[in-house]
Coordinates of C-alpha atoms in Angstrom, one line a residue:
G1 CA 5.0 7.6 2.5
I2 CA 3.0 5.0 4.0
V3 CA 6.0 3.3 5.6
V4 CA 6.8 6.6 7.3
T5 CA 3.4 7.3 8.5
G6 CA 3.2 3.6 9.9
A7 CA 6.4 4.2 11.8
V8 CA 4.8 7.5 13.2
V9 CA 1.7 5.1 14.1
R10 CA 4.1 2.8 15.9
L11 CA 6.4 5.4 17.5
T12 CA 3.5 7.4 18.9
G13 CA 1.5 4.5 20.2
S14 CA -1.3 5.1 17.9
G15 CA -1.7 1.6 16.6
L16 CA -4.8 0.9 18.5
G17 CA -6.1 4.4 17.9
C18 CA -8.8 2.9 15.9
N19 CA -9.2 -0.4 17.7
T20 CA -11.9 -2.1 15.7
W21 CA -10.5 -2.8 12.2
P22 CA -11.7 -2.2 9.7
H23 CA -13.9 0.3 11.5
C24 CA -12.3 3.0 13.7
T25 CA -15.0 2.6 16.4
A26 CA -18.0 0.1 16.3
G27 CA -20.1 1.3 13.4
S28 CA -17.9 4.2 12.3
F29 CA -14.9 4.1 9.7
T30 CA -13.9 7.6 10.8
P31 CA -12.3 8.7 14.2
H32 CA -14.2 11.1 16.8
E33 CA -12.6 14.0 18.5
A34 CA -13.3 12.4 21.8
M35 CA -11.1 9.5 20.9
G36 CA -7.8 11.7 20.7
I37 CA -4.9 12.4 18.5
H38 CA -4.0 8.5 18.1
S39 CA -7.3 7.8 16.4
F40 CA -6.4 10.5 13.7
V41 CA -2.7 9.4 13.4
E42 CA -4.1 5.8 12.9
F43 CA -6.8 6.9 10.4
G44 CA -4.4 9.0 8.3
N45 CA -2.2 6.0 7.7
R46 CA -5.3 3.9 6.8
L47 CA -6.3 6.5 4.3
L48 CA -3.0 6.5 2.4
T49 CA -3.9 2.9 1.6
F50 CA -6.6 4.3 -0.7
V51 CA -4.1 6.4 -2.6
L52 CA -1.8 3.5 -3.3
V53 CA -4.6 1.3 -4.4
A54 CA -5.9 4.1 -6.9
V55 CA -2.4 4.5 -8.2
A56 CA -1.8 0.6 -8.5
I57 CA -5.3 0.3 -10.3
G58 CA -4.3 3.2 -12.6
A59 CA -0.8 1.3 -13.5
L60 CA -2.8 -1.8 -14.0
V61 CA -5.4 -0.4 -16.3
R62 CA -2.6 1.2 -18.3
C63 CA -0.8 -2.0 -18.5
Y64 CA -3.9 -3.4 -20.2
R65 CA -4.2 -0.7 -22.6
I66 CA -0.8 -1.1 -24.1
K67 CA 1.3 -4.1 -25.2
I68 CA 3.4 -5.0 -22.3
T69 CA 5.6 -7.8 -21.1
A70 CA 4.0 -10.7 -19.1
Q71 CA 6.5 -10.0 -16.2
L72 CA 5.4 -6.2 -15.9
M73 CA 1.6 -7.2 -16.1
A74 CA 2.4 -9.9 -13.3
L75 CA 4.1 -7.4 -11.0
C76 CA 1.4 -5.0 -11.6
W77 CA -1.4 -7.6 -10.4
I78 CA 1.1 -8.7 -7.5
N79 CA 1.4 -5.1 -6.6
L80 CA -2.5 -4.6 -6.4
V81 CA -3.1 -7.8 -4.5
S82 CA -0.4 -7.3 -2.1
I83 CA -1.6 -3.8 -1.2
A84 CA -4.8 -5.3 -0.3
L85 CA -3.2 -8.2 1.6
Q86 CA -1.3 -5.6 3.5
A87 CA -4.2 -3.8 4.7
V88 CA -5.7 -7.2 6.1
I89 CA -2.3 -7.9 7.8
G90 CA -2.5 -4.4 9.4
G91 CA -6.0 -5.2 10.5
V92 CA -5.0 -8.5 11.9
S93 CA -2.2 -6.6 13.8
V94 CA -4.9 -4.4 15.3
R95 CA -7.1 -7.2 16.3
V96 CA -4.3 -9.2 18.1
G97 CA -3.4 -6.0 20.1
L98 CA -0.2 -5.3 18.1
N99 CA 1.6 -8.4 18.6
P100 CA 5.1 -7.9 17.6
F101 CA 5.3 -10.8 15.1
V102 CA 2.3 -9.6 13.2
V103 CA 3.6 -6.2 13.2
A104 CA 7.0 -7.3 11.9
L105 CA 5.0 -9.0 9.2
H106 CA 3.1 -5.9 8.3
L107 CA 6.5 -4.1 8.0
L108 CA 8.2 -7.1 6.0
M109 CA 5.3 -7.0 3.6
S110 CA 5.8 -3.3 3.0
V111 CA 9.4 -4.1 2.1
A112 CA 8.3 -6.8 -0.2
I113 CA 5.8 -4.3 -2.1
I114 CA 8.6 -1.8 -2.4
L115 CA 10.7 -4.4 -3.9
V116 CA 7.9 -5.4 -6.5
N117 CA 7.7 -1.6 -7.3
V118 CA 11.5 -1.2 -7.7
K119 CA 11.3 -4.1 -10.1
M120 CA 8.5 -2.3 -12.1
I121 CA 10.6 0.8 -12.3
W122 CA 13.7 -1.2 -13.6
L123 CA 11.4 -2.8 -16.3
V124 CA 10.1 0.4 -17.7
G125 CA 13.1 2.2 -17.3
P126 CA 15.5 3.4 -20.4
H127 CA 17.5 0.2 -20.1
S128 CA 14.3 -1.9 -20.9
S129 CA 14.1 -3.6 -24.3
E130 CA 10.6 -2.8 -24.6
A131 CA 9.4 0.9 -25.2
V132 CA 6.9 2.1 -22.7
D133 CA 5.0 5.3 -23.2
G134 CA 5.5 8.3 -20.8
L135 CA 2.1 7.8 -19.1
T136 CA 2.8 4.2 -18.2
M137 CA 6.2 5.0 -17.0
G138 CA 4.7 8.0 -14.9
L139 CA 2.1 5.6 -13.3
V140 CA 4.7 3.1 -12.3
R141 CA 7.0 5.7 -11.0
A142 CA 3.9 7.1 -9.0
T143 CA 3.4 3.7 -7.5
V144 CA 6.8 3.2 -6.4
A145 CA 7.2 6.9 -4.9
M146 CA 3.9 6.1 -2.9
M147 CA 5.4 3.0 -1.7
C148 CA 8.4 4.4 -0.6

C-alpha cells in the first residue's frame, strides 16, 4: 500500500507537498487547506508509515512472547529498523528537492523491506520446521500485506 501511495506521490508531483521534513510546513506536522491537494497526498503517504511501524512492533512483541528462531527474530528487528530508515531516506529526498538518486534509493529500500517480509512469511509458513501460532502468523502476514 505504501509503495502504491509513494508512486501516487511521485506521479502527481506531490513529493514536495510537505516541503520541510519531518514537518509539513514550518512548525506544523499536518497540511493546511491553503497548501493544496499535493500536501494531503504527501501527508497521507507519510501517515501510512505509522501503520507499518505499529504492525512491525506488534510482530516483534509477539516474537518475544513465544519461542521463535533467531533468524525470524532478526528479520523482525531488521523490518522495524528498515521502516525507520526508510522514513529518514524519504525525508532526505524531500530535503534535496527530490534528487532522482535519493528517490531511487527510497524505492529500492521499499523493495528490500518487502523482501524481508516475504522471508518472514516463508519462515512462518506451513513448510516451516517450527510451529508458530496463528496470532504470530497473522501479524507477520499483516506486516507483509502492509509492505506490499
